[in-house]
PDB file of C-alpha atoms in Angstrom:
ATOM      1  CA  MET A  39     -15.795-197.716  84.043  1.00 82.00           C
ATOM      2  CA  LYS A  40     -18.300-200.674  84.094  1.00 84.00           C
ATOM      3  CA  PHE A  41     -16.040-202.581  86.787  1.00 83.00           C
ATOM      4  CA  GLN A  42     -15.755-199.599  88.894  1.00 89.00           C
ATOM      5  CA  TRP A  43     -19.699-199.551  88.825  1.00 88.00           C
ATOM      6  CA  THR A  44     -20.173-203.347  89.625  1.00 89.00           C
ATOM      7  CA  LEU A  45     -17.122-202.610  92.500  1.00 89.00           C
ATOM      8  CA  ILE A  46     -19.376-200.147  94.188  1.00 92.00           C
ATOM      9  CA  LEU A  47     -22.471-201.702  94.004  1.00 92.00           C
ATOM     10  CA  GLY A  48     -20.834-204.834  95.348  1.00 87.00           C
ATOM     11  CA  LEU A  49     -19.430-203.079  98.192  1.00 90.00           C
ATOM     12  CA  ILE A  50     -23.004-201.321  98.811  1.00 93.00           C
ATOM     13  CA  PHE A  51     -24.191-204.765  98.709  1.00 87.00           C
ATOM     14  CA  ALA A  52     -21.620-205.786 101.291  1.00 85.00           C
ATOM     15  CA  VAL A  53     -22.478-203.369 103.426  1.00 90.00           C
ATOM     16  CA  VAL A  54     -25.922-203.828 103.386  1.00 89.00           C
ATOM     17  CA  ILE A  55     -25.699-207.717 104.184  1.00 83.00           C
ATOM     18  CA  ALA A  56     -23.087-206.753 107.387  1.00 82.00           C
ATOM     19  CA  ILE A  57     -25.436-204.453 108.774  1.00 88.00           C
ATOM     20  CA  PHE A  58     -28.419-206.922 108.348  1.00 83.00           C
ATOM     21  CA  ALA A  59     -26.440-209.565 110.032  1.00 79.00           C
ATOM     22  CA  VAL A  60     -25.242-207.321 112.882  1.00 81.00           C
ATOM     23  CA  ILE A  61     -28.584-206.405 113.535  1.00 86.00           C
ATOM     24  CA  ASN A  62     -29.890-210.495 113.540  1.00 82.00           C
ATOM     25  CA  VAL A  63     -27.609-211.782 116.401  1.00 82.00           C
ATOM     26  CA  ASN A  64     -30.011-214.191 117.937  1.00 89.00           C
ATOM     27  CA  PRO A  65     -29.230-217.762 117.915  1.00 90.00           C
ATOM     28  CA  VAL A  66     -31.350-219.803 115.780  1.00 91.00           C
ATOM     29  CA  GLN A  67     -31.811-223.469 115.184  1.00 93.00           C
ATOM     30  CA  VAL A  68     -30.911-224.693 111.712  1.00 90.00           C
ATOM     31  CA  ASN A  69     -31.551-228.411 110.661  1.00 90.00           C
ATOM     32  CA  LEU A  70     -28.877-230.001 108.528  1.00 87.00           C
ATOM     33  CA  MET A  71     -30.600-233.081 107.735  1.00 88.00           C
ATOM     34  CA  PHE A  72     -28.500-235.229 109.643  1.00 90.00           C
ATOM     35  CA  ASN A  73     -28.011-233.114 112.930  1.00 92.00           C
ATOM     36  CA  VAL A  74     -29.832-230.018 114.327  1.00 93.00           C
ATOM     37  CA  VAL A  75     -27.293-227.172 115.563  1.00 92.00           C
ATOM     38  CA  GLN A  76     -27.722-223.857 117.164  1.00 93.00           C
ATOM     39  CA  LEU A  77     -26.403-221.012 115.198  1.00 90.00           C
ATOM     40  CA  PRO A  78     -25.864-217.275 115.646  1.00 90.00           C
ATOM     41  CA  LEU A  79     -28.036-215.867 112.908  1.00 88.00           C
ATOM     42  CA  ILE A  80     -25.045-213.532 112.186  1.00 86.00           C
ATOM     43  CA  LEU A  81     -22.887-216.211 111.313  1.00 88.00           C
ATOM     44  CA  LEU A  82     -25.704-218.069 109.131  1.00 88.00           C
ATOM     45  CA  ILE A  83     -26.191-214.791 107.331  1.00 84.00           C
ATOM     46  CA  LEU A  84     -22.515-214.119 106.518  1.00 85.00           C
ATOM     47  CA  GLY A  85     -22.076-217.884 105.482  1.00 89.00           C
ATOM     48  CA  CYS A  86     -24.669-217.979 102.949  1.00 90.00           C
ATOM     49  CA  THR A  87     -23.858-215.033 101.646  1.00 86.00           C
ATOM     50  CA  LEU A  88     -20.047-216.067 101.252  1.00 91.00           C
ATOM     51  CA  ALA A  89     -21.251-219.323 100.070  1.00 94.00           C
ATOM     52  CA  GLY A  90     -23.401-217.563  97.236  1.00 92.00           C
ATOM     53  CA  GLY A  91     -20.522-215.317  96.494  1.00 89.00           C
ATOM     54  CA  LEU A  92     -18.099-218.051  95.886  1.00 95.00           C
ATOM     55  CA  ILE A  93     -20.592-220.129  93.720  1.00 96.00           C
ATOM     56  CA  VAL A  94     -21.030-217.015  91.507  1.00 93.00           C
ATOM     57  CA  GLY A  95     -17.277-216.211  91.391  1.00 93.00           C
ATOM     58  CA  PHE A  96     -16.625-220.032  90.433  1.00 96.00           C
ATOM     59  CA  TYR A  97     -19.188-219.728  87.541  1.00 96.00           C
ATOM     60  CA  GLY A  98     -17.697-216.474  86.234  1.00 94.00           C
ATOM     61  CA  ILE A  99     -14.172-217.934  86.312  1.00 96.00           C
ATOM     62  CA  TYR A 100     -15.572-221.166  84.489  1.00 96.00           C
ATOM     63  CA  ARG A 101     -17.519-218.785  81.660  1.00 96.00           C
ATOM     64  CA  GLN A 102     -14.328-216.598  81.247  1.00 95.00           C
ATOM     65  CA  TYR A 103     -12.487-219.938  80.931  1.00 96.00           C
ATOM     66  CA  ARG A 104     -14.896-221.066  78.175  1.00 96.00           C
ATOM     67  CA  LEU A 105     -15.058-218.040  76.140  1.00 95.00           C
ATOM     68  CA  GLN A 106     -11.136-217.550  76.047  1.00 96.00           C
ATOM     69  CA  ARG A 107     -11.037-221.290  74.738  1.00 96.00           C
ATOM     70  CA  LYS A 108     -13.458-220.809  72.186  1.00 95.00           C
ATOM     71  CA  VAL A 109     -11.997-217.235  71.028  1.00 94.00           C
ATOM     72  CA  LYS A 110      -8.666-219.215  70.626  1.00 95.00           C
ATOM     73  CA  GLN A 111     -10.682-221.740  68.473  1.00 94.00           C
ATOM     74  CA  LEU A 112     -12.323-219.320  66.303  1.00 93.00           C
ATOM     75  CA  GLU A 113      -8.896-217.382  65.779  1.00 92.00           C
ATOM     76  CA  ALA A 114      -7.409-220.747  64.498  1.00 91.00           C
ATOM     77  CA  GLN A 115     -10.226-221.038  62.236  1.00 91.00           C
ATOM     78  CA  ILE A 116      -9.545-217.766  61.027  1.00 90.00           C
ATOM     79  CA  ALA A 117      -5.959-218.227  60.506  1.00 89.00           C
ATOM     80  CA  GLN A 118      -6.545-221.444  58.598  1.00 88.00           C
ATOM     81  CA  LEU A 119      -9.223-219.902  56.208  1.00 87.00           C
ATOM     82  CA  GLY A 120      -6.570-217.321  55.928  1.00 83.00           C
ATOM     83  CA  GLU A 121      -4.003-219.704  54.341  1.00 80.00           C
ATOM     84  CA  THR A 122      -6.476-221.555  52.239  1.00 74.00           C
ATOM     85  CA  PRO A 123      -7.182-219.721  48.662  1.00 68.00           C
ATOM     86  CA  VAL A 124     -10.594-218.549  48.102  1.00 57.00           C
ATOM     87  CA  ALA A 125     -12.279-218.728  44.550  1.00 61.00           C
ATOM     88  CA  ASP A 126     -13.051-215.617  43.080  1.00 59.00           C
ATOM     89  CA  SER A 127     -17.013-215.816  42.879  1.00 57.00           C
ATOM     90  CA  GLY A 128     -17.426-212.279  41.652  1.00 56.00           C
ATOM     91  CA  PRO A 129     -18.655-209.303  43.896  1.00 56.00           C
ATOM     92  CA  VAL A 130     -22.007-210.047  46.150  1.00 56.00           C
ATOM     93  CA  GLY A 131     -23.579-207.240  44.612  1.00 57.00           C
ATOM     94  CA  ASP A 132     -24.663-208.743  41.523  1.00 58.00           C
ATOM     95  CA  VAL A 133     -27.564-210.542  42.668  1.00 58.00           C
ATOM     96  CA  GLU A 134     -31.030-208.994  41.844  1.00 61.00           C
ATOM     97  CA  PHE A 135     -33.103-209.261  44.525  1.00 58.00           C
ATOM     98  CA  ASP A 136     -35.959-207.150  42.787  1.00 58.00           C
ATOM     99  CA  ASN A 137     -36.345-209.921  40.188  1.00 59.00           C
ATOM    100  CA  MET A 138     -35.853-212.913  42.534  1.00 57.00           C
ATOM    101  CA  TYR A 139     -39.315-213.138  43.014  1.00 57.00           C
ATOM    102  CA  ASP A 140     -40.676-212.664  39.388  1.00 55.00           C
ATOM    103  CA  ARG A 141     -39.879-215.919  37.997  1.00 56.00           C
ATOM    104  CA  LYS A 142     -42.911-217.636  36.549  1.00 57.00           C
ATOM    105  CA  GLU A 143     -43.748-220.807  38.387  1.00 55.00           C
ATOM    106  CA  ASP A 144     -44.665-224.403  37.707  1.00 57.00           C
ATOM    107  CA  PRO A 145     -48.610-224.500  36.872  1.00 56.00           C
ATOM    108  CA  ALA A 146     -48.574-227.505  38.874  1.00 57.00           C
ATOM    109  CA  VAL A 147     -47.494-225.732  41.466  1.00 54.00           C
ATOM    110  CA  SER A 148     -49.336-222.542  42.530  1.00 55.00           C
ATOM    111  CA  SER A 149     -49.554-220.215  45.209  1.00 57.00           C
ATOM    112  CA  PHE A 150     -51.931-220.710  47.916  1.00 57.00           C
ATOM    113  CA  SER A 151     -53.798-217.343  47.106  1.00 58.00           C
ATOM    114  CA  ASP A 152     -54.229-218.633  43.416  1.00 59.00           C
ATOM    115  CA  ARG A 153     -56.370-221.886  44.487  1.00 56.00           C
ATOM    116  CA  LYS A 154     -59.957-221.767  43.939  1.00 57.00           C
ATOM    117  CA  LEU A 155     -61.887-223.203  46.790  1.00 54.00           C
TER     118      LEU A 155
END
């Protein structure tokens, strides 16, 4: 469902860009740092939109590749951990959190609130 909404929004965006480009057909001067050229604004708008789409697309492909590599690496770690025996240290629920902070502190080290100014 998410892919369908993304596709619909992408198509709406493409139609808006196309309408905007068709309205602006006047030639403009473009400075390319080494040369100045005259281009119709429609070509400039569509070219920049295409370049932006390609950049976003290639970044998405790169990110997907990295994520797939990370998934394979983590699956290999899970398989490796599944093969090694784990020492039984007892259930995790044996920790008494209520008594954790009730222990007596060393008199030389006192809390900040107990200090006299």
